[in-house]
Structure formats: structure tokens, C-alpha cells
Short mmCIF file of C-alpha atoms and ligand atoms in Angstrom, two decimals:
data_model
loop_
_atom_site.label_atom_id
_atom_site.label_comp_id
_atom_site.label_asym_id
_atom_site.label_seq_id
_atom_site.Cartn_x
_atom_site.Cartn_y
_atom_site.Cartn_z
CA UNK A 1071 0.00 0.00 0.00
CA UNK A 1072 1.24 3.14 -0.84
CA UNK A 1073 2.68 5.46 2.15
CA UNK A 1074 0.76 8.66 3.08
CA UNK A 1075 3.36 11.79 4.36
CA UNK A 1076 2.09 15.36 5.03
CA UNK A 1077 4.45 18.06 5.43
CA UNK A 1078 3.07 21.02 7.62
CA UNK A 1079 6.22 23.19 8.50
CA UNK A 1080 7.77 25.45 6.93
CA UNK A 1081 11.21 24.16 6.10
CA UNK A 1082 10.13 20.43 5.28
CA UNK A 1083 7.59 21.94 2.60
CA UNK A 1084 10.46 24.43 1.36
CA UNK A 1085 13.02 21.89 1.19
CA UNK A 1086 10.68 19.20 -0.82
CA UNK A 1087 9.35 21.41 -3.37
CA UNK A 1088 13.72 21.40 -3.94
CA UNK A 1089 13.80 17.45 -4.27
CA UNK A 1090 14.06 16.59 -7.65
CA UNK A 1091 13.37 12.98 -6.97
CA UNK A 1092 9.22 14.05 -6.01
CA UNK A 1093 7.61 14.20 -8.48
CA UNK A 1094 4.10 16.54 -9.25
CA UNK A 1095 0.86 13.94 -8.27
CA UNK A 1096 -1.61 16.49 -7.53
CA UNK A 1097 -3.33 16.52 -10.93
CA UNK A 1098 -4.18 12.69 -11.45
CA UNK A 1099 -7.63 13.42 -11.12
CA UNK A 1100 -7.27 16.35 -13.51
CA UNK A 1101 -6.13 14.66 -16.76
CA UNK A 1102 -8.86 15.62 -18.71
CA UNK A 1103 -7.64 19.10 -18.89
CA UNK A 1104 -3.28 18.90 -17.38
CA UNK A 1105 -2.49 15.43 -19.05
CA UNK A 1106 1.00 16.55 -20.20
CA UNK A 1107 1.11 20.32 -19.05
CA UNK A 1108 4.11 21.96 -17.95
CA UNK A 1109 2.72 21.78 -14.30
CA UNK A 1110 2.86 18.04 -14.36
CA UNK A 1111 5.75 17.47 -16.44
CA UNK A 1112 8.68 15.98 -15.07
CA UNK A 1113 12.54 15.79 -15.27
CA UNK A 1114 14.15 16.88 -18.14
CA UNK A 1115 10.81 17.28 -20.08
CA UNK A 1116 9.87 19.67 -17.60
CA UNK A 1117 13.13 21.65 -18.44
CA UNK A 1118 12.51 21.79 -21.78
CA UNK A 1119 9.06 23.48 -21.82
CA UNK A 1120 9.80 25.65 -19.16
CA UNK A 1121 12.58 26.88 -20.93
CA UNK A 1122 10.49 27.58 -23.95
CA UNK A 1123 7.72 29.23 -22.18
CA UNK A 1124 9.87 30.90 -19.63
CA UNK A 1125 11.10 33.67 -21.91
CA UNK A 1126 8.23 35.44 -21.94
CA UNK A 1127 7.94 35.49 -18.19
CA UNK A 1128 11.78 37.75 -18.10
CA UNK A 1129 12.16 39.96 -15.08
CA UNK A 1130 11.00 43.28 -16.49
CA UNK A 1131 8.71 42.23 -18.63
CA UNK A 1132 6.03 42.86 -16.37
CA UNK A 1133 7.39 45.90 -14.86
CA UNK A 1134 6.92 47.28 -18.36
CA UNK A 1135 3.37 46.23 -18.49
CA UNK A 1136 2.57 48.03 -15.61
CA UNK A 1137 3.91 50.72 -16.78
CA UNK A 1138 2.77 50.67 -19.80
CA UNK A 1139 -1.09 49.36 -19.68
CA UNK A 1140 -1.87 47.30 -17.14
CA UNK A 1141 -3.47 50.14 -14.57
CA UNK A 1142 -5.84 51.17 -18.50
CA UNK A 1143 -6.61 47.26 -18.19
CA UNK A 1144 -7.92 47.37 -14.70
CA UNK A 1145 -9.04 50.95 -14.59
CA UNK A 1146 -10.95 49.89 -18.01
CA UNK A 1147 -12.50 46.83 -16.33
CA UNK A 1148 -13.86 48.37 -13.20
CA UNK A 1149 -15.81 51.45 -15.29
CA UNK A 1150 -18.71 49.78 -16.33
CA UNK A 1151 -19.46 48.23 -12.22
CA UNK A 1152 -18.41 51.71 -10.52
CA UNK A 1153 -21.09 53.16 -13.04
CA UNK A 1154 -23.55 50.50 -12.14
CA UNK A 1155 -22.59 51.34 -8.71
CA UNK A 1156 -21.99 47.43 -7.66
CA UNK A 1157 -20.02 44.35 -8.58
CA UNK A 1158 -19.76 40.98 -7.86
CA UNK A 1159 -15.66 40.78 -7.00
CA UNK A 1160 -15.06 37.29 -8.52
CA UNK A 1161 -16.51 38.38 -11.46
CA UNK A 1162 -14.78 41.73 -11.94
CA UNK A 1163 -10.96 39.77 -10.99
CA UNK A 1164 -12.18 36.76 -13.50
CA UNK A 1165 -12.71 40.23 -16.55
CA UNK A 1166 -9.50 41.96 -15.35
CA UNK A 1167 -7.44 39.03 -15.48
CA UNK A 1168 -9.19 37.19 -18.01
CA UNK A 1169 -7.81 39.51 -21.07
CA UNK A 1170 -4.33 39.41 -19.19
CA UNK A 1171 -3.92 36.14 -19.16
CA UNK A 1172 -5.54 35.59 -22.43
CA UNK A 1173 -2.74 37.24 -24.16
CA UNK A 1174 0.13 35.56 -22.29
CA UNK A 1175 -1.17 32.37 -23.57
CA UNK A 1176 -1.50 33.40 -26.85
CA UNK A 1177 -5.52 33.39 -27.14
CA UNK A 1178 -7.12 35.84 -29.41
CA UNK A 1179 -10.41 37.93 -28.36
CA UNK A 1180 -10.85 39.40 -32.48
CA UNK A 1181 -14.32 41.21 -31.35
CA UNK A 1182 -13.02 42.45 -28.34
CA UNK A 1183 -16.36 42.30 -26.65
CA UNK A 1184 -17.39 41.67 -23.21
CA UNK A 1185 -19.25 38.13 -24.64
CA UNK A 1186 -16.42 37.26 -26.16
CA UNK A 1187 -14.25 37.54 -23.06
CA UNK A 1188 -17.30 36.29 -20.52
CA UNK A 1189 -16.63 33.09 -22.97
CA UNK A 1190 -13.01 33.23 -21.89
CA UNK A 1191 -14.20 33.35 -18.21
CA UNK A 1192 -16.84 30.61 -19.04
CA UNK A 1193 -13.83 28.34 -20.28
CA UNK A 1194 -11.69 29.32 -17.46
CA UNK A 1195 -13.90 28.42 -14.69
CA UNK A 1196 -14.75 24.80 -16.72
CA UNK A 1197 -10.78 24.17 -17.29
CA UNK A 1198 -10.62 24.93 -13.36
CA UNK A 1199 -13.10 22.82 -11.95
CA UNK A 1200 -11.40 20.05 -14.42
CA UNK A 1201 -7.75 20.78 -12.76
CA UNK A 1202 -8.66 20.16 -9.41
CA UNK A 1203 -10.97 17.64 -9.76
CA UNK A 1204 -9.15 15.81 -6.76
CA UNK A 1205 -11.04 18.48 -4.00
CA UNK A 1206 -14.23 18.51 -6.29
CA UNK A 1207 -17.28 17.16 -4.30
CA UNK A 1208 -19.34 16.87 -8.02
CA UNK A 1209 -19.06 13.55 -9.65
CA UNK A 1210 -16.03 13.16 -11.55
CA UNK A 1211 -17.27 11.42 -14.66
CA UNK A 1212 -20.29 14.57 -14.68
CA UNK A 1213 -17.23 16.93 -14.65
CA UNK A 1214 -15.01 15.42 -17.20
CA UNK A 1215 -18.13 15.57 -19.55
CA UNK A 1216 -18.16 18.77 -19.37
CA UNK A 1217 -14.70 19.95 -19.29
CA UNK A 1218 -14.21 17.95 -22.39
CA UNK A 1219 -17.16 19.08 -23.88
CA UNK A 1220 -15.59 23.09 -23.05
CA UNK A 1221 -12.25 21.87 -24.81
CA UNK A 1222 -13.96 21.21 -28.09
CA UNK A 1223 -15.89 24.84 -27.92
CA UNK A 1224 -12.85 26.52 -26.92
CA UNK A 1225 -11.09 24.83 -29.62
CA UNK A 1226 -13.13 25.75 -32.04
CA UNK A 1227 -14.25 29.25 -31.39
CA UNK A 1228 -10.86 30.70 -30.05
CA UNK A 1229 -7.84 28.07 -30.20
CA UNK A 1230 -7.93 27.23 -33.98
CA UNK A 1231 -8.02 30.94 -34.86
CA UNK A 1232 -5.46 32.30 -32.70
CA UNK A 1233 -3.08 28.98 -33.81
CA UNK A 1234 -3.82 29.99 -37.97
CA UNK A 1235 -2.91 33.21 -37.10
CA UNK A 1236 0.27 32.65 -35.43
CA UNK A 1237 1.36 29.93 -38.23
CA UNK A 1238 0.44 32.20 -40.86
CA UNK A 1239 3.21 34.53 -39.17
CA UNK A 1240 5.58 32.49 -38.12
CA UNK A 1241 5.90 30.92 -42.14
CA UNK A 1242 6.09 34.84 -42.75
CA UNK A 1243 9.08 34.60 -40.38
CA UNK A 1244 10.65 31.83 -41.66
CA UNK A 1245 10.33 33.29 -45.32
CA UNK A 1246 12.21 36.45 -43.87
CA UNK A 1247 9.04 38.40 -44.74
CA UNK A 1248 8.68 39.67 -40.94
CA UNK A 1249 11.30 40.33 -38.03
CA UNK A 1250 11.17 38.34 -34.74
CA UNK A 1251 9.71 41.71 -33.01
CA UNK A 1252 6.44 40.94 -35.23
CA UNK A 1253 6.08 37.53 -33.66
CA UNK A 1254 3.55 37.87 -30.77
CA UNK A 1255 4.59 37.47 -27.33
CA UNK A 1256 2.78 34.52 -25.76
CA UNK A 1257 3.03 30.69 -25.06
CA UNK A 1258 1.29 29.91 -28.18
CA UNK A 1259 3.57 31.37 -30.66
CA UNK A 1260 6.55 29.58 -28.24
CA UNK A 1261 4.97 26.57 -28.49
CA UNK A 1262 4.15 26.48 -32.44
CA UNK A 1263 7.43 27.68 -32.76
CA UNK A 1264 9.47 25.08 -30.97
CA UNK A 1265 6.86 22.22 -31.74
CA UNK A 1266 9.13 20.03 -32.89
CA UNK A 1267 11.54 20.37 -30.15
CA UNK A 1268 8.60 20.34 -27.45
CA UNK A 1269 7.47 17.48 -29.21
CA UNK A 1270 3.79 18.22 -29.05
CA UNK A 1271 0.44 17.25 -30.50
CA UNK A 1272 -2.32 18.97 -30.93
CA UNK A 1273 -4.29 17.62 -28.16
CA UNK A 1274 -1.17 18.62 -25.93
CA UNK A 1275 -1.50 22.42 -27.46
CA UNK A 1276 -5.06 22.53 -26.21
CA UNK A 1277 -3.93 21.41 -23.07
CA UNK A 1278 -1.56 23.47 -22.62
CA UNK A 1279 -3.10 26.60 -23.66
CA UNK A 1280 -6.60 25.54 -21.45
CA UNK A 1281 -3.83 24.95 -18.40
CA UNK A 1282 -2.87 28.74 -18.58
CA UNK A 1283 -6.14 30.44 -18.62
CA UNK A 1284 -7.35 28.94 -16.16
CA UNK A 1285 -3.88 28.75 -13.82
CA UNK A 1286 -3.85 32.86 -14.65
CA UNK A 1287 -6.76 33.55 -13.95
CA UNK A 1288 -8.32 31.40 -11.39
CA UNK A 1289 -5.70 31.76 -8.80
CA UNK A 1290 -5.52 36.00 -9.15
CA UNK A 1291 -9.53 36.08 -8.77
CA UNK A 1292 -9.25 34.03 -5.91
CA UNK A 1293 -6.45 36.08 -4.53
CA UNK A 1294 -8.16 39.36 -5.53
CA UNK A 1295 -12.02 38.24 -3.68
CA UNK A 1296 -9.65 37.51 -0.49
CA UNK A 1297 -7.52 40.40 -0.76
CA UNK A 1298 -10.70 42.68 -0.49
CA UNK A 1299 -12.37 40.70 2.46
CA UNK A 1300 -9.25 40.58 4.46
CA UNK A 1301 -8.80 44.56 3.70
CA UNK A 1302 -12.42 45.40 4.67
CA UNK A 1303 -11.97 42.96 8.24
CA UNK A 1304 -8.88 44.80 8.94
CA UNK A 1305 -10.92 48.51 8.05
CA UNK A 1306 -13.01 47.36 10.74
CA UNK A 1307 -10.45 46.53 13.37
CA UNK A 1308 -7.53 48.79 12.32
CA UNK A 1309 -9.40 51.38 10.42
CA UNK A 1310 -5.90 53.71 10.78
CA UNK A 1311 -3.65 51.44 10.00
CA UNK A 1312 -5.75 50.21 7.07
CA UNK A 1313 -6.51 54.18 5.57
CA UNK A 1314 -2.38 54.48 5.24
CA UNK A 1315 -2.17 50.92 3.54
CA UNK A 1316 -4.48 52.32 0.92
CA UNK A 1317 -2.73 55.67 0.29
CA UNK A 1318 0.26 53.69 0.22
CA UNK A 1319 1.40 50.98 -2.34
CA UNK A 1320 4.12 49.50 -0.68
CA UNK A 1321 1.81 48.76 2.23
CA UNK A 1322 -1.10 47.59 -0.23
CA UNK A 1323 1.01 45.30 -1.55
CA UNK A 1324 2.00 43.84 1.79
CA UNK A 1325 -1.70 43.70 2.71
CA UNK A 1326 -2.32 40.99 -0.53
CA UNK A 1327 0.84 39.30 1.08
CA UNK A 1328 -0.48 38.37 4.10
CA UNK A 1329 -3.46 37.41 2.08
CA UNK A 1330 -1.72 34.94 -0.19
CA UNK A 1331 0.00 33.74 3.26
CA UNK A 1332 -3.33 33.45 4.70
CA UNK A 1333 -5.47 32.22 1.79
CA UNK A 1334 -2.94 30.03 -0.33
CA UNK A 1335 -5.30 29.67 -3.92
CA UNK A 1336 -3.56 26.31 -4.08
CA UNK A 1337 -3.42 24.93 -0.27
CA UNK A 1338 -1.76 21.36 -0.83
CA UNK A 1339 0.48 20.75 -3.28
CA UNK A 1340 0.80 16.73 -4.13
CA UNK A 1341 3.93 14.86 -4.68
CA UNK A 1342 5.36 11.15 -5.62
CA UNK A 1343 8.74 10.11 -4.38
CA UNK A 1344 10.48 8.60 -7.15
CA UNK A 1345 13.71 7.82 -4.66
CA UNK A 1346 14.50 7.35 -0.97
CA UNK A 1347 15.03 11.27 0.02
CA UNK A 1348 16.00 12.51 3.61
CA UNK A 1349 14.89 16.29 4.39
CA UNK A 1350 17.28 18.66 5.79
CA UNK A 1351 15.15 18.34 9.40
CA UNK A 1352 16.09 14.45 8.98
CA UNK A 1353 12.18 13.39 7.70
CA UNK A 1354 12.66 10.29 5.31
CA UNK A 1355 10.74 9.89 2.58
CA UNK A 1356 10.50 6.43 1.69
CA UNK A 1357 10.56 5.65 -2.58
CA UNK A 1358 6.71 5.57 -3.75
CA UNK A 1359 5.16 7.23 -1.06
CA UNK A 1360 2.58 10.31 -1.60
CA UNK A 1361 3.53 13.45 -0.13
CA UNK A 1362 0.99 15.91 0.93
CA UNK A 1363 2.80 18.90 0.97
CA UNK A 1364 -0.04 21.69 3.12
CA UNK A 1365 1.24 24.90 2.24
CA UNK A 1366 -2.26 26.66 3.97
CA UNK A 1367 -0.41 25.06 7.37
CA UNK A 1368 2.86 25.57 6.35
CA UNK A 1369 2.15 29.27 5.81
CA UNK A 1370 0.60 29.99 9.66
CA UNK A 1371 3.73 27.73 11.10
CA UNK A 1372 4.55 29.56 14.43
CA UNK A 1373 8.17 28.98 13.87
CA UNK A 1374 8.47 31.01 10.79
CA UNK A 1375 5.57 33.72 11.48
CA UNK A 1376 4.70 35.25 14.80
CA UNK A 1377 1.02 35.06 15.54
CA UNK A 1378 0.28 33.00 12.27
CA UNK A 1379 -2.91 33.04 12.04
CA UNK A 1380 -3.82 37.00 12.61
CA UNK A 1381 -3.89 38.95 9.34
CA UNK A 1382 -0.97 41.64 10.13
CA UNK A 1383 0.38 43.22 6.79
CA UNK A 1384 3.06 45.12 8.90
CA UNK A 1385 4.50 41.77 10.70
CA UNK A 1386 8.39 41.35 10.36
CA UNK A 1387 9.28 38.04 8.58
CA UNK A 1388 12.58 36.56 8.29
CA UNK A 1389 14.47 37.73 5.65
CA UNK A 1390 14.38 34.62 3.17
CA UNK A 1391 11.01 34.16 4.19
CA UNK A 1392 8.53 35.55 1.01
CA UNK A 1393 5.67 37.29 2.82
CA UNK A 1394 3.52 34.94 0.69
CA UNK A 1395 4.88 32.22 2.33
CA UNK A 1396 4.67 29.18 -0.12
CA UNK A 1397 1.85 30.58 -1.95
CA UNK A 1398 3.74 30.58 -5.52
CA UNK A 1399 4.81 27.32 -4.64
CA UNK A 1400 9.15 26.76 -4.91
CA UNK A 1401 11.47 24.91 -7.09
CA UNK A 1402 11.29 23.56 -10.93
CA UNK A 1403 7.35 24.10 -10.75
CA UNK A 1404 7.39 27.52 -9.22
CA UNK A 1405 4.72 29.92 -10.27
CA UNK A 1406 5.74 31.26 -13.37
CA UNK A 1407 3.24 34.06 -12.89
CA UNK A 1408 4.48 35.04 -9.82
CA UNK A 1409 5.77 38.87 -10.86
CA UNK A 1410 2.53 38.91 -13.02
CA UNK A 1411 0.51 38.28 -10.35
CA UNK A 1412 2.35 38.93 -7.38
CA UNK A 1413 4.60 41.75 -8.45
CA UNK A 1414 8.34 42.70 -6.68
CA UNK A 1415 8.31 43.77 -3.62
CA UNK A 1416 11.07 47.29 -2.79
CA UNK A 1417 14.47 46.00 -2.09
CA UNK A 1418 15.19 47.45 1.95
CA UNK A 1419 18.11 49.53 0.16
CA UNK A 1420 16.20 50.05 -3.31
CA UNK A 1421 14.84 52.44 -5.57
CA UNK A 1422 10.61 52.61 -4.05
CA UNK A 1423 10.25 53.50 -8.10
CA UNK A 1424 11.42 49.77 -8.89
CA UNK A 1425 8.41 47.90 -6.85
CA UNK A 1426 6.21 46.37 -9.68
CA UNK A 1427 2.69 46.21 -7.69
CA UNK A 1428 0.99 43.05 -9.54
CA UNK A 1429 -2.25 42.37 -10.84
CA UNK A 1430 -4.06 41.82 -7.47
CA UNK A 1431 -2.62 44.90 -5.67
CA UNK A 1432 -3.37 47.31 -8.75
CA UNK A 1433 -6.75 45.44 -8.47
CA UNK A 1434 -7.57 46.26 -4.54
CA UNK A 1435 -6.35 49.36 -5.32
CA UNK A 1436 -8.43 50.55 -7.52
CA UNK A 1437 -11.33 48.97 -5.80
CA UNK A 1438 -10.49 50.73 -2.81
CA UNK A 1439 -10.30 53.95 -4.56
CA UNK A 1440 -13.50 53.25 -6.57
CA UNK A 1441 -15.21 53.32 -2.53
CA UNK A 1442 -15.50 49.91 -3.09
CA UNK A 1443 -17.17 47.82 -0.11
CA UNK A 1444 -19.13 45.12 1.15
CA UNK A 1445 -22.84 45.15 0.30
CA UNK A 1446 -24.77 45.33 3.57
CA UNK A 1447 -27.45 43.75 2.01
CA UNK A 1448 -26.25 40.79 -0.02
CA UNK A 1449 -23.59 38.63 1.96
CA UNK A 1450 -20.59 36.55 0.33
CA UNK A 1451 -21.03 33.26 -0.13
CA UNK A 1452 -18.93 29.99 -0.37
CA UNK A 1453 -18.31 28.01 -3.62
CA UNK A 1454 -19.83 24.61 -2.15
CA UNK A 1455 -18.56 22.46 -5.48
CA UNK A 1456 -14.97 22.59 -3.83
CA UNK A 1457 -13.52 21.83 -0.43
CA UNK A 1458 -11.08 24.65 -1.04
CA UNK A 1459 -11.84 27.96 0.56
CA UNK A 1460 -13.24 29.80 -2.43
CA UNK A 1461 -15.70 32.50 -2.45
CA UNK A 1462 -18.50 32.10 -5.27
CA UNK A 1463 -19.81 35.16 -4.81
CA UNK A 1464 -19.07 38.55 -2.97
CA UNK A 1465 -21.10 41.52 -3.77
CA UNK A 1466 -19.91 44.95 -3.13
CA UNK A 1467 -21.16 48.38 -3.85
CA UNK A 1468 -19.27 51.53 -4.82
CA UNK A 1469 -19.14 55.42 -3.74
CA UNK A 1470 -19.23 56.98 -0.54
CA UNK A 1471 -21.06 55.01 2.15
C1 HEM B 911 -2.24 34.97 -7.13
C2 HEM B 911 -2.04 34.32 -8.24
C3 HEM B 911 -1.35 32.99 -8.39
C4 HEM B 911 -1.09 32.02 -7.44
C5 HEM B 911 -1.42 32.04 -5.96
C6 HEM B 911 -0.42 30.93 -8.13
C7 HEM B 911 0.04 29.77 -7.51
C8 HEM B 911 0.79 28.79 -8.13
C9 HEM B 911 1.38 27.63 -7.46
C10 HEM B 911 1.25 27.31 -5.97
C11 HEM B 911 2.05 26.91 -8.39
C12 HEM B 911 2.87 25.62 -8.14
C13 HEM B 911 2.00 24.40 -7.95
C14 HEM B 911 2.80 23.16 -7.64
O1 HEM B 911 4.02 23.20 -7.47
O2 HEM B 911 2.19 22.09 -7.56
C15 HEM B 911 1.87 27.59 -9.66
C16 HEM B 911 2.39 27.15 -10.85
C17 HEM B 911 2.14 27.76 -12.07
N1 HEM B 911 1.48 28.97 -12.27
FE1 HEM B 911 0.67 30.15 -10.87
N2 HEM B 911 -0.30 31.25 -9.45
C18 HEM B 911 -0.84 32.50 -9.66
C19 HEM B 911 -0.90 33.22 -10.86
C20 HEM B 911 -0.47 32.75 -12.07
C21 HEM B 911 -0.52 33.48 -13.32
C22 HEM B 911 -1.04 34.91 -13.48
C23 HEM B 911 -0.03 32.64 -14.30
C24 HEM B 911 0.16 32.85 -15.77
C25 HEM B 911 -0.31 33.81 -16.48
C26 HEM B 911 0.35 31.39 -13.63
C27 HEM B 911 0.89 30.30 -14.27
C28 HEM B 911 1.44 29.22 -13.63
C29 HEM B 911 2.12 28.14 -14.34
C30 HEM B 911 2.30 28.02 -15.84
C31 HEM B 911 2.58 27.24 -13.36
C32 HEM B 911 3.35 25.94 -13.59
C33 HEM B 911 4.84 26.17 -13.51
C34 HEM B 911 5.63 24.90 -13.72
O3 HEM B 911 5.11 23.80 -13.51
O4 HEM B 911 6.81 25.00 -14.09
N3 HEM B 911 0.07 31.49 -12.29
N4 HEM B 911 1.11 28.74 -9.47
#
């Protein structure tokens, strides 16, 4: 029978997501929608596709989004709800990050209409519910029917398209006819582009591209719907403390921290030990067994953070301690969207000018600016499909109170 090991502290889970010998087993379930994605690759396969796909995730490259458009993107997003004077908060994270993450993986929106990217967000949730299948409390076979049935549409209404229009450009490139600035930057063109290489199929593609919207998105909604209830609990208790963090972005950003600490999107990650390994505190990890791997614990472990489980975006941590705690995961399989998402946090000694906020801060942000709070009369409620801690819904209203 095969051997059961959870990991709850800090340093075991940050030492095993190093072991190269435990292997990703968290997506069995998912197949229908991460058979062969880069998430449960493994080994030198792994390497390969990361390597590919990494080079559009360069430090900077994000900075200069922000910089660039990403505040029009979420400014954009949030008009139409501040003039209705109320949103539902997954819903406006799932539009804002939709379109982001959209054009990372390489997924054209040609009418650039709201249907066309509440299809996206359609899609997304689908691919989601497929991924973690393992903490769904639907029946399985009910599920995979209907993620697979979502593959085909999203095949044919946006995959197919985007991938004719990429080939078209990338023969364009071969016959010298364009320069390599032309190519767009996103995992599709990467992968079409090193298919060979990558050794892919088209069924693999899909995959792939499926795996990305709904890793973008899903996990920054999630993040975003927390973010805002943790900020409006600590209004109530710190209101002070809570008016400076939203003047100030360096503080905001610490606030969606200690969120990500608190709230992990992903709280287990799974592993299989392909080898004997011994941890660094001396746990042994016998060859075969599963490793549960509880980041949501690891992240409130009383050795590493000081009252774990109070929300405190001003706590001290140690210095090679994220303030996210494990929430981007570590190692090979470490989020690749993490300075999307996540942003950089000011160096002590740095330039305040070189933070790069992330999605989810310049989200709060300008929810918090927008007057953006709770609706006294319609309450948040649970997703009840999952045994994760996800919000379904959470309605807020807009202006002054
Ligand atoms: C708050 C937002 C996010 C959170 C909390 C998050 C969390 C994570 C975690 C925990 C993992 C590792 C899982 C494991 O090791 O089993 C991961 C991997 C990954 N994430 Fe994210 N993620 C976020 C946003 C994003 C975004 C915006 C993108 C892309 C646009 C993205 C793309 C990926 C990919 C491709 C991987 C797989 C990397 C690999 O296997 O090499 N994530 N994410």
C-alpha cells in the first residue's frame, strides 16, 4: 500500500518542493484538462518546456506592463461596475485578469467584446473545476463531460483561430518576410514555434493553452475576492492602520501578502517520491510514497511567522522568508506568474520607483479607490462544489457610504 506523508512546517515543505526525486501527483484526477502540461511534467521534459515558455515570463517584462497598460486594463475593467454602482468581485478579478492572461497564452479575443471575453471566463472556470478535480465534491465522470465538452468549444471558437494566425506569421518569419519583433509574445507562438523540439500534439496544445487560462486567472480572482475581504476585516479593526495601507502601495502590496499567506489559492500541493530522500530536518521519505505537501499550514507555522494566524500586513518576517509564504509554490514548478501576479516587492536599500505592484494589488487598489465595499445587504457566499476555501460570490457596492 502506498505510504501517506504530510508536510506542515515550513522548512520540510520548502526543502521538498527542492527534491528533484518528487515528483508533481496532484493533478491525477485532472487529466482531462493537465495530461502533459508543464505543471505536471517531469525531469528533463519539464526543463525543456519551461525553458520555452519561460522567456516570456523575463524579469521586467512585467514591470513594463505596468507601466505601460496594465493600470488602462484594470481601470478599463472596473468602469462599467463603478457606473452600475456594484459588482460581484469574482466576477470583476475573472474580466480583469481574463484579457491578461488571455494574451500571455496566446488566445485571441478578435471582437473584443465583453461576450467574447465572458466566454473566456466561461472556459476558465470549466478548465478549473477540471484541474482540481481531486477536492471537487461533483461527480467526476459529470465533470469530465463537461470539461471535455468546453475543450472542443474553446477549440473551435478561439484556439484554432489564434493557432492559424500565429502559423500564418511564423511561415512569414521563416520566409524572412517579418522580423522576430512581429512575432507575438505569448506561449502559443513559443509553443508552435518550438513544436518540434517540445514534441507536441495537438491535443497537448489545447492542453496546454486551457492549463494557462485557467492557472492565470483562477488563482488572481481568488487572490483578488480575499484580498478585499481581508482589507475590509482589517478597516473594521484597524481602520488607521488600514486608511495608510491604501494611500500607500508599498503597504497595499504587503496587505495581498499576508493574504496569499493566509489564503494560499492552491493549499496542498501533491507529490510522488520517485527515490529514498531525507529532508534537511532528517524526515525520510521512503521511494513511492505520496507526499501531501499543506502549504495553507505551512504558511501559519509559528516557527516562521509570529502570531500566524492573525492577518498583520506590517508583521516582520525573516528575511528569506517571502511574505507569501509558499503561496507561488518553490522549485522547478514555481509559479511562473508570480511577478505577473504577485509583483516585486522594494528592495530594503532600493529604488521605491522599482516595486512592480501586480495584478491583485493594482486590483484592490483601484477597488479601494473606486469606494468599493461590502454590500450590507447581499452577503458573500462559499463556492460549495470545492472543499477549497473559495468564495463564489461577494457583492460589493461603490461610492461613498
Ligand atoms: C495569485 C495568483 C497565483 C497564485 C497564488 C499561483 C500559484 C501557483 C502555485 C502554488 C504553483 C505551483 C503548484 C505546484 O508546485 O504544484 C503555480 C504554478 C504555475 N502557475 Fe501560478 N499562481 C498565480 C498566478 C499565475 C498566473 C497569473 C499565471 C500565468 C499567467 C500562472 C501560471 C502558472 C504556471 C504556468 C505554473 C506551472 C509552472 C511549472 O510547472 O513550471 N500562475 N502557481
Amino acid at each position: 500500500m502506498t505510504e501517506t506523508m504530510t508536510l506542515d512546517g515550513f522548512a520540510d515543505v520548502r526543502d521538498a518542493f527542492r527534491q528533484h526525486d518528487l515528483e508533481q501527483a496532484l493533478y491525477d484526477a485532472g487529466g482531462v484538462v493537465m495530461a502533459d502540461c508543464l505543471l505536471v511534467l517531469h525531469g528533463q521534459r519539464h526543463r525543456v518546456r519551461r525553458r520555452v515558455e519561460n522567456r516570456l515570463f523575463r524579469r521586467g517584462t512585467f514591470r513594463y506592463w505596468e507601466r505601460s497598460f496594465l493600470r488602462d486594463v484594470v481601470a478599463d475593467t472596473l468602469k462599467p461596475f463603478l457606473a452600475a454602482g456594484r459588482a460581484d468581485l469574482l466576477e470583476l478579478g475573472y474580466r480583469t485578469i481574463m484579457n491578461l492572461t488571455a494574451m500571455v497564452a496566446g488566445v485571441d479575443q478578435p471582437r473584443g467584446t465583453v461576450e467574447e471575453t465572458d466566454d473566456l471566463y466561461r472556459f476558465a472556470k470549466k478548465f478549473s473545476e477540471g484541474a482540481i478535480l481531486v477536492h471537487s465534491t461533483r461527480d467526476p465522470d459529470q465533470v469530465r463531460a463537461e470539461v471535455s465538452a468546453a475543450l472542443e468549444e474553446f477549440d473551435e471558437l478561439f484556439l484554432q483561430p489564434s493557432v492559424q494566425r500565429r502559423r500564418t506569421l511564423l511561415d512569414q518569419f521563416a520566409a524572412g518576410e517579418v522580423e522576430e519583433d512581429d512575432l507575438p509574445r505569448d506561449v502559443l507562438t513559443a509553443l508552435l514555434r518550438y513544436w518540434d523540439e517540445l514534441e507536441l500534439t495537438g491535443d497537448v496544445l489545447r492542453r496546454e493553452t486551457a492549463f494557462y487560462l485557467q492557472a492565470g486567472s483562477h488563482s488572481t480572482a481568488d487572490a483578488f475576492t480575499h484580498a478585499a475581504d481581508d482589507f475590509f476585516s482589517w478597516a473594521g479593526s484597524s481602520p488607521r492602520q488600514a486608511e495608510a495601507a491604501r494611500r500607500d502601495p508599498v503597504l497595499l502590496q504587503r496587505c495581498v501578502y499576508e493574504t496569499l499567506r493566509l489564503h494560499p489559492a492552491s493549499p496542498v500541493a501533491h507529490r510522488r517520491a520517485l527515490a529514498p530522500i531525507t529532508l534537511r530536518s532528517g524526515v525520510e521519505i521512503p521511494e513511492g510514497a505520496f507526499v501531501v505537501m499543506d502549504l495553507a499550514a505551512a504558511n501559519r507555522d509559528p516557527a516562521v511567522f509570529d502570531r500566524p494566524d492573525t492577518y498583520d500586513p506590517l508583521r516582520e518576517t525573516p528575511a528569506d522568508v517571502p511574505r507569501w509564504g509558499h503561496a507561488f509554490g518553490g522549485g522547478t514548478h514555481a509559479c511562473i506568474g508570480t511577478e505577473l501576479a504577485g509583483g516585486v516587492a522594494p528592495q530594503a536599500d532600493g529604488d521605491p520607483h522599482d516595486q512592480v505592484l501586480g495584478t491583485v494589488t493594482l486590483m484592490l487598489q483601484a477597488l479601494l479607490d473606486g469606494g468599493g465595499r461590502p454590500d450590507p445587504n447581499r452577503s458573500p457566499t462559499v463556492d460549495s462544489s470545492t472543499r477549497r476555501e473559495h468564495f463564489s460570490g461577494y457583492p460589493v457596492v461603490f461610492g461613498a457610504a
